[in-house]
């Protein structure tokens, strides 16, 4: 998985147990403002009077007030692998109960990615949403070209299409394709400059 432009093949976390309940504190590498070492230091009481790391705070609150056991959440799939694997998984999505699937873009040449997006959409049933995630890979010009060439393809939104998120509203006005925010929310940015945002995918430091 690519996080902040860096490939991550494994992730570290701390498992906590209290009265038979389990929770984890796993800062997200390249995204969280804290590290696993910060979590360990806080557990040892050696955190120099700084606020408790968000990942640890979330884990502790989950132990005290666990989430409902019968929580119903729509399943969203993530298409990974090479083109053959992605197309095979897209073909089977309806059998796996997914309400939506996400496909990563912004990693390869536009021509090949546009072809793949069209193929995936053709394989998905009409009632399964297709969401794309570019992880801020494109310039405005690249995103504009991509959006124009997938015109007519049923895409729910594209997550973080631009390297410069300040141009997202301009891109929306130009193409009409919805956008979602994730990385741009880091640091507490105000939503006022993104009045037409379709979806917020806030990954807190507790993630």
PDB file of C-alpha atoms in Angstrom:
ATOM      1  CA  UNK A   1       0.000   0.000   0.000  1.00  0.00           C
ATOM      2  CA  UNK A   2       1.227   3.516  -0.812  1.00  0.00           C
ATOM      3  CA  UNK A   3       1.086   5.978   2.088  1.00  0.00           C
ATOM      4  CA  UNK A   4       2.282   9.535   1.544  1.00  0.00           C
ATOM      5  CA  UNK A   5       4.158   8.344  -1.529  1.00  0.00           C
ATOM      6  CA  UNK A   6       5.981   5.600   0.376  1.00  0.00           C
ATOM      7  CA  UNK A   7       5.287   1.865  -0.078  1.00  0.00           C
ATOM      8  CA  UNK A   8       4.284   0.212   3.208  1.00  0.00           C
ATOM      9  CA  UNK A   9       4.220  -3.582   3.408  1.00  0.00           C
ATOM     10  CA  UNK A  10       3.575  -3.943   7.125  1.00  0.00           C
ATOM     11  CA  UNK A  11       2.132  -1.909   9.983  1.00  0.00           C
ATOM     12  CA  UNK A  12       2.921  -1.932  13.684  1.00  0.00           C
ATOM     13  CA  UNK A  13       0.455  -1.486  16.508  1.00  0.00           C
ATOM     14  CA  UNK A  14      -0.091  -2.070  20.197  1.00  0.00           C
ATOM     15  CA  UNK A  15      -2.847  -4.428  21.356  1.00  0.00           C
ATOM     16  CA  UNK A  16      -4.544  -3.537  24.633  1.00  0.00           C
ATOM     17  CA  UNK A  17      -6.771  -5.812  26.729  1.00  0.00           C
ATOM     18  CA  UNK A  18      -9.109  -4.938  29.602  1.00  0.00           C
ATOM     19  CA  UNK A  19     -11.656  -7.313  31.122  1.00  0.00           C
ATOM     20  CA  UNK A  20     -11.702  -9.468  28.010  1.00  0.00           C
ATOM     21  CA  UNK A  21     -12.065  -6.529  25.633  1.00  0.00           C
ATOM     22  CA  UNK A  22      -9.426  -5.750  23.028  1.00  0.00           C
ATOM     23  CA  UNK A  23      -8.389  -2.557  21.249  1.00  0.00           C
ATOM     24  CA  UNK A  24      -5.408  -1.454  19.199  1.00  0.00           C
ATOM     25  CA  UNK A  25      -3.306   1.693  18.911  1.00  0.00           C
ATOM     26  CA  UNK A  26      -1.779   1.770  15.425  1.00  0.00           C
ATOM     27  CA  UNK A  27      -0.603   5.143  14.099  1.00  0.00           C
ATOM     28  CA  UNK A  28      -0.684   5.289  10.304  1.00  0.00           C
ATOM     29  CA  UNK A  29       2.863   5.640   8.871  1.00  0.00           C
ATOM     30  CA  UNK A  30       3.300   8.703   6.711  1.00  0.00           C
ATOM     31  CA  UNK A  31      -0.033  10.139   7.824  1.00  0.00           C
ATOM     32  CA  UNK A  32      -0.324  10.219  11.616  1.00  0.00           C
ATOM     33  CA  UNK A  33       1.444  12.990  13.489  1.00  0.00           C
ATOM     34  CA  UNK A  34       2.591  10.418  16.052  1.00  0.00           C
ATOM     35  CA  UNK A  35       4.525   7.169  15.884  1.00  0.00           C
ATOM     36  CA  UNK A  36       4.360   3.778  17.529  1.00  0.00           C
ATOM     37  CA  UNK A  37       7.242   4.928  19.766  1.00  0.00           C
ATOM     38  CA  UNK A  38       5.045   7.787  21.012  1.00  0.00           C
ATOM     39  CA  UNK A  39       2.344   5.289  21.943  1.00  0.00           C
ATOM     40  CA  UNK A  40       4.836   3.122  23.810  1.00  0.00           C
ATOM     41  CA  UNK A  41       6.272   6.142  25.631  1.00  0.00           C
ATOM     42  CA  UNK A  42       2.819   7.264  26.707  1.00  0.00           C
ATOM     43  CA  UNK A  43       1.982   3.801  28.026  1.00  0.00           C
ATOM     44  CA  UNK A  44       5.167   3.884  30.057  1.00  0.00           C
ATOM     45  CA  UNK A  45       4.263   7.309  31.446  1.00  0.00           C
ATOM     46  CA  UNK A  46       7.251   8.935  29.765  1.00  0.00           C
ATOM     47  CA  UNK A  47       5.646  11.379  27.339  1.00  0.00           C
ATOM     48  CA  UNK A  48       6.884  14.697  28.765  1.00  0.00           C
ATOM     49  CA  UNK A  49       3.446  16.011  29.721  1.00  0.00           C
ATOM     50  CA  UNK A  50       2.310  16.072  26.094  1.00  0.00           C
ATOM     51  CA  UNK A  51      -1.290  15.122  25.182  1.00  0.00           C
ATOM     52  CA  UNK A  52      -1.957  11.408  24.988  1.00  0.00           C
ATOM     53  CA  UNK A  53      -1.401  10.221  21.392  1.00  0.00           C
ATOM     54  CA  UNK A  54      -4.684  10.089  19.478  1.00  0.00           C
ATOM     55  CA  UNK A  55      -4.209   6.420  18.585  1.00  0.00           C
ATOM     56  CA  UNK A  56      -3.838   5.492  22.245  1.00  0.00           C
ATOM     57  CA  UNK A  57      -6.688   7.758  23.338  1.00  0.00           C
ATOM     58  CA  UNK A  58      -9.023   6.101  20.846  1.00  0.00           C
ATOM     59  CA  UNK A  59      -7.953   2.617  21.928  1.00  0.00           C
ATOM     60  CA  UNK A  60      -8.480   3.380  25.611  1.00  0.00           C
ATOM     61  CA  UNK A  61     -11.903   4.892  24.991  1.00  0.00           C
ATOM     62  CA  UNK A  62     -12.859   1.789  23.000  1.00  0.00           C
ATOM     63  CA  UNK A  63     -12.002  -0.383  25.986  1.00  0.00           C
ATOM     64  CA  UNK A  64     -14.179   1.711  28.289  1.00  0.00           C
ATOM     65  CA  UNK A  65     -17.073   2.286  25.870  1.00  0.00           C
ATOM     66  CA  UNK A  66     -16.932  -0.404  23.173  1.00  0.00           C
ATOM     67  CA  UNK A  67     -18.853  -0.011  19.932  1.00  0.00           C
ATOM     68  CA  UNK A  68     -22.206  -1.804  19.601  1.00  0.00           C
ATOM     69  CA  UNK A  69     -21.791  -5.465  18.712  1.00  0.00           C
ATOM     70  CA  UNK A  70     -24.583  -5.315  16.135  1.00  0.00           C
ATOM     71  CA  UNK A  71     -23.343  -2.288  14.248  1.00  0.00           C
ATOM     72  CA  UNK A  72     -24.293  -2.564  10.573  1.00  0.00           C
ATOM     73  CA  UNK A  73     -21.885  -0.934   8.131  1.00  0.00           C
ATOM     74  CA  UNK A  74     -22.067  -1.231   4.314  1.00  0.00           C
ATOM     75  CA  UNK A  75     -19.127  -3.187   2.918  1.00  0.00           C
ATOM     76  CA  UNK A  76     -16.721  -1.304   0.670  1.00  0.00           C
ATOM     77  CA  UNK A  77     -14.167  -3.291  -1.311  1.00  0.00           C
ATOM     78  CA  UNK A  78     -10.653  -2.272  -2.345  1.00  0.00           C
ATOM     79  CA  UNK A  79      -9.381  -3.518  -5.705  1.00  0.00           C
ATOM     80  CA  UNK A  80      -5.660  -4.303  -5.537  1.00  0.00           C
ATOM     81  CA  UNK A  81      -3.085  -6.218  -7.513  1.00  0.00           C
ATOM     82  CA  UNK A  82      -2.241  -6.305 -11.193  1.00  0.00           C
ATOM     83  CA  UNK A  83      -4.798  -5.703 -13.924  1.00  0.00           C
ATOM     84  CA  UNK A  84      -5.763  -9.380 -14.148  1.00  0.00           C
ATOM     85  CA  UNK A  85      -6.403  -9.599 -10.392  1.00  0.00           C
ATOM     86  CA  UNK A  86      -8.322  -6.314 -10.302  1.00  0.00           C
ATOM     87  CA  UNK A  87     -10.647  -7.361 -13.110  1.00  0.00           C
ATOM     88  CA  UNK A  88     -11.220 -10.791 -11.562  1.00  0.00           C
ATOM     89  CA  UNK A  89     -12.104  -9.231  -8.209  1.00  0.00           C
ATOM     90  CA  UNK A  90     -14.377  -6.650  -9.831  1.00  0.00           C
ATOM     91  CA  UNK A  91     -16.261  -9.444 -11.561  1.00  0.00           C
ATOM     92  CA  UNK A  92     -16.935 -11.135  -8.213  1.00  0.00           C
ATOM     93  CA  UNK A  93     -17.912  -8.024  -6.236  1.00  0.00           C
ATOM     94  CA  UNK A  94     -21.654  -8.624  -6.451  1.00  0.00           C
ATOM     95  CA  UNK A  95     -21.222 -12.030  -4.793  1.00  0.00           C
ATOM     96  CA  UNK A  96     -19.297 -10.522  -1.872  1.00  0.00           C
ATOM     97  CA  UNK A  97     -21.974  -8.063  -0.781  1.00  0.00           C
ATOM     98  CA  UNK A  98     -20.092  -4.845  -1.516  1.00  0.00           C
ATOM     99  CA  UNK A  99     -22.033  -1.595  -1.727  1.00  0.00           C
ATOM    100  CA  UNK A 100     -19.045   0.181  -3.285  1.00  0.00           C
ATOM    101  CA  UNK A 101     -15.493  -0.532  -4.410  1.00  0.00           C
ATOM    102  CA  UNK A 102     -12.420   1.668  -4.517  1.00  0.00           C
ATOM    103  CA  UNK A 103      -9.816   1.573  -7.258  1.00  0.00           C
ATOM    104  CA  UNK A 104      -6.440   3.290  -6.899  1.00  0.00           C
ATOM    105  CA  UNK A 105      -5.424   5.545  -9.785  1.00  0.00           C
ATOM    106  CA  UNK A 106      -2.611   8.007 -10.405  1.00  0.00           C
ATOM    107  CA  UNK A 107       0.074   5.314 -10.385  1.00  0.00           C
ATOM    108  CA  UNK A 108       0.434   4.428 -14.066  1.00  0.00           C
ATOM    109  CA  UNK A 109       0.052   6.029 -17.483  1.00  0.00           C
ATOM    110  CA  UNK A 110      -3.285   7.760 -18.037  1.00  0.00           C
ATOM    111  CA  UNK A 111      -4.147   5.614 -21.061  1.00  0.00           C
ATOM    112  CA  UNK A 112      -3.833   2.344 -19.156  1.00  0.00           C
ATOM    113  CA  UNK A 113      -5.665   3.659 -16.100  1.00  0.00           C
ATOM    114  CA  UNK A 114      -8.548   5.046 -18.140  1.00  0.00           C
ATOM    115  CA  UNK A 115      -8.904   1.694 -19.896  1.00  0.00           C
ATOM    116  CA  UNK A 116      -8.865  -0.128 -16.560  1.00  0.00           C
ATOM    117  CA  UNK A 117     -11.456   2.193 -15.014  1.00  0.00           C
ATOM    118  CA  UNK A 118     -13.793   1.587 -17.941  1.00  0.00           C
ATOM    119  CA  UNK A 119     -13.289  -2.174 -17.732  1.00  0.00           C
ATOM    120  CA  UNK A 120     -13.940  -2.239 -13.988  1.00  0.00           C
ATOM    121  CA  UNK A 121     -17.081  -0.158 -14.317  1.00  0.00           C
ATOM    122  CA  UNK A 122     -18.391  -2.458 -17.045  1.00  0.00           C
ATOM    123  CA  UNK A 123     -17.874  -5.478 -14.787  1.00  0.00           C
ATOM    124  CA  UNK A 124     -19.586  -3.969 -11.747  1.00  0.00           C
ATOM    125  CA  UNK A 125     -23.361  -4.210 -11.313  1.00  0.00           C
ATOM    126  CA  UNK A 126     -25.142  -0.879 -11.592  1.00  0.00           C
ATOM    127  CA  UNK A 127     -25.966  -0.861  -7.865  1.00  0.00           C
ATOM    128  CA  UNK A 128     -22.308  -1.007  -6.781  1.00  0.00           C
ATOM    129  CA  UNK A 129     -20.637   2.406  -6.627  1.00  0.00           C
ATOM    130  CA  UNK A 130     -17.182   2.895  -8.134  1.00  0.00           C
ATOM    131  CA  UNK A 131     -14.873   5.198  -6.205  1.00  0.00           C
ATOM    132  CA  UNK A 132     -11.394   6.201  -7.358  1.00  0.00           C
ATOM    133  CA  UNK A 133      -8.483   7.288  -5.173  1.00  0.00           C
ATOM    134  CA  UNK A 134      -5.565   9.224  -6.684  1.00  0.00           C
ATOM    135  CA  UNK A 135      -3.772  10.037  -3.405  1.00  0.00           C
ATOM    136  CA  UNK A 136      -3.001  13.569  -4.661  1.00  0.00           C
ATOM    137  CA  UNK A 137      -1.037  12.193  -7.621  1.00  0.00           C
ATOM    138  CA  UNK A 138      -2.155  14.488 -10.439  1.00  0.00           C
ATOM    139  CA  UNK A 139      -1.519  18.011 -11.577  1.00  0.00           C
ATOM    140  CA  UNK A 140      -4.621  19.972 -12.519  1.00  0.00           C
ATOM    141  CA  UNK A 141      -3.979  19.332 -16.207  1.00  0.00           C
ATOM    142  CA  UNK A 142      -3.554  15.586 -15.725  1.00  0.00           C
ATOM    143  CA  UNK A 143      -6.726  15.312 -13.663  1.00  0.00           C
ATOM    144  CA  UNK A 144      -8.675  17.392 -16.152  1.00  0.00           C
ATOM    145  CA  UNK A 145      -7.592  15.130 -19.002  1.00  0.00           C
ATOM    146  CA  UNK A 146      -8.431  12.005 -16.998  1.00  0.00           C
ATOM    147  CA  UNK A 147     -11.895  13.290 -16.082  1.00  0.00           C
ATOM    148  CA  UNK A 148     -12.704  14.305 -19.633  1.00  0.00           C
ATOM    149  CA  UNK A 149     -11.698  10.898 -20.968  1.00  0.00           C
ATOM    150  CA  UNK A 150     -13.867   9.009 -18.463  1.00  0.00           C
ATOM    151  CA  UNK A 151     -16.893  11.183 -19.210  1.00  0.00           C
ATOM    152  CA  UNK A 152     -20.010   9.033 -19.172  1.00  0.00           C
ATOM    153  CA  UNK A 153     -18.484   6.440 -16.840  1.00  0.00           C
ATOM    154  CA  UNK A 154     -20.508   6.063 -13.641  1.00  0.00           C
ATOM    155  CA  UNK A 155     -18.014   7.188 -10.967  1.00  0.00           C
ATOM    156  CA  UNK A 156     -19.298   8.218  -7.562  1.00  0.00           C
ATOM    157  CA  UNK A 157     -16.285  10.391  -6.788  1.00  0.00           C
ATOM    158  CA  UNK A 158     -12.513  10.649  -7.034  1.00  0.00           C
ATOM    159  CA  UNK A 159     -10.675  10.868  -3.735  1.00  0.00           C
ATOM    160  CA  UNK A 160      -7.886  13.460  -3.543  1.00  0.00           C
ATOM    161  CA  UNK A 161      -7.220  13.824  -7.272  1.00  0.00           C
ATOM    162  CA  UNK A 162      -4.904  16.856  -7.062  1.00  0.00           C
ATOM    163  CA  UNK A 163      -1.446  17.605  -5.779  1.00  0.00           C
ATOM    164  CA  UNK A 164      -2.797  21.082  -4.963  1.00  0.00           C
ATOM    165  CA  UNK A 165      -6.105  20.671  -3.096  1.00  0.00           C
ATOM    166  CA  UNK A 166      -6.777  24.401  -3.392  1.00  0.00           C
ATOM    167  CA  UNK A 167      -7.714  23.726  -7.026  1.00  0.00           C
ATOM    168  CA  UNK A 168     -10.348  21.088  -6.273  1.00  0.00           C
ATOM    169  CA  UNK A 169     -13.267  23.477  -6.626  1.00  0.00           C
ATOM    170  CA  UNK A 170     -11.939  24.673  -9.976  1.00  0.00           C
ATOM    171  CA  UNK A 171     -11.643  21.062 -11.122  1.00  0.00           C
ATOM    172  CA  UNK A 172     -15.198  20.334  -9.987  1.00  0.00           C
ATOM    173  CA  UNK A 173     -16.506  23.377 -11.850  1.00  0.00           C
ATOM    174  CA  UNK A 174     -14.669  22.257 -14.974  1.00  0.00           C
ATOM    175  CA  UNK A 175     -15.570  18.568 -14.972  1.00  0.00           C
ATOM    176  CA  UNK A 176     -18.595  18.134 -12.687  1.00  0.00           C
ATOM    177  CA  UNK A 177     -17.118  14.950 -11.178  1.00  0.00           C
ATOM    178  CA  UNK A 178     -17.384  14.776  -7.410  1.00  0.00           C
ATOM    179  CA  UNK A 179     -14.309  14.734  -5.227  1.00  0.00           C
ATOM    180  CA  UNK A 180     -13.599  13.399  -1.743  1.00  0.00           C
ATOM    181  CA  UNK A 181     -11.146  14.644   0.853  1.00  0.00           C
ATOM    182  CA  UNK A 182      -8.725  12.619   2.950  1.00  0.00           C
ATOM    183  CA  UNK A 183      -5.116  13.839   3.090  1.00  0.00           C
ATOM    184  CA  UNK A 184      -6.270  17.459   2.730  1.00  0.00           C
ATOM    185  CA  UNK A 185      -8.046  17.231   6.079  1.00  0.00           C
ATOM    186  CA  UNK A 186      -4.806  16.590   7.926  1.00  0.00           C
ATOM    187  CA  UNK A 187      -3.880  19.546  10.088  1.00  0.00           C
ATOM    188  CA  UNK A 188      -7.449  20.701  10.654  1.00  0.00           C
ATOM    189  CA  UNK A 189      -8.002  22.524   7.357  1.00  0.00           C
ATOM    190  CA  UNK A 190     -11.304  24.348   7.160  1.00  0.00           C
ATOM    191  CA  UNK A 191     -13.958  22.921   4.853  1.00  0.00           C
ATOM    192  CA  UNK A 192     -15.099  26.365   3.770  1.00  0.00           C
ATOM    193  CA  UNK A 193     -12.905  26.338   0.664  1.00  0.00           C
ATOM    194  CA  UNK A 194     -14.436  23.026  -0.497  1.00  0.00           C
ATOM    195  CA  UNK A 195     -18.200  23.714  -0.549  1.00  0.00           C
ATOM    196  CA  UNK A 196     -18.893  21.040  -3.185  1.00  0.00           C
ATOM    197  CA  UNK A 197     -17.018  18.165  -1.563  1.00  0.00           C
ATOM    198  CA  UNK A 198     -18.871  14.879  -2.041  1.00  0.00           C
ATOM    199  CA  UNK A 199     -17.397  12.873   0.812  1.00  0.00           C
ATOM    200  CA  UNK A 200     -15.030  13.232   3.770  1.00  0.00           C
ATOM    201  CA  UNK A 201     -12.763  10.262   4.459  1.00  0.00           C
ATOM    202  CA  UNK A 202     -11.098  11.488   7.585  1.00  0.00           C
ATOM    203  CA  UNK A 203      -8.450   9.093   8.821  1.00  0.00           C
ATOM    204  CA  UNK A 204      -7.590  10.304  12.297  1.00  0.00           C
ATOM    205  CA  UNK A 205      -4.263   9.686  13.975  1.00  0.00           C
ATOM    206  CA  UNK A 206      -6.103   6.924  15.796  1.00  0.00           C
ATOM    207  CA  UNK A 207      -6.473   4.924  12.611  1.00  0.00           C
TER     208      UNK A 207
END
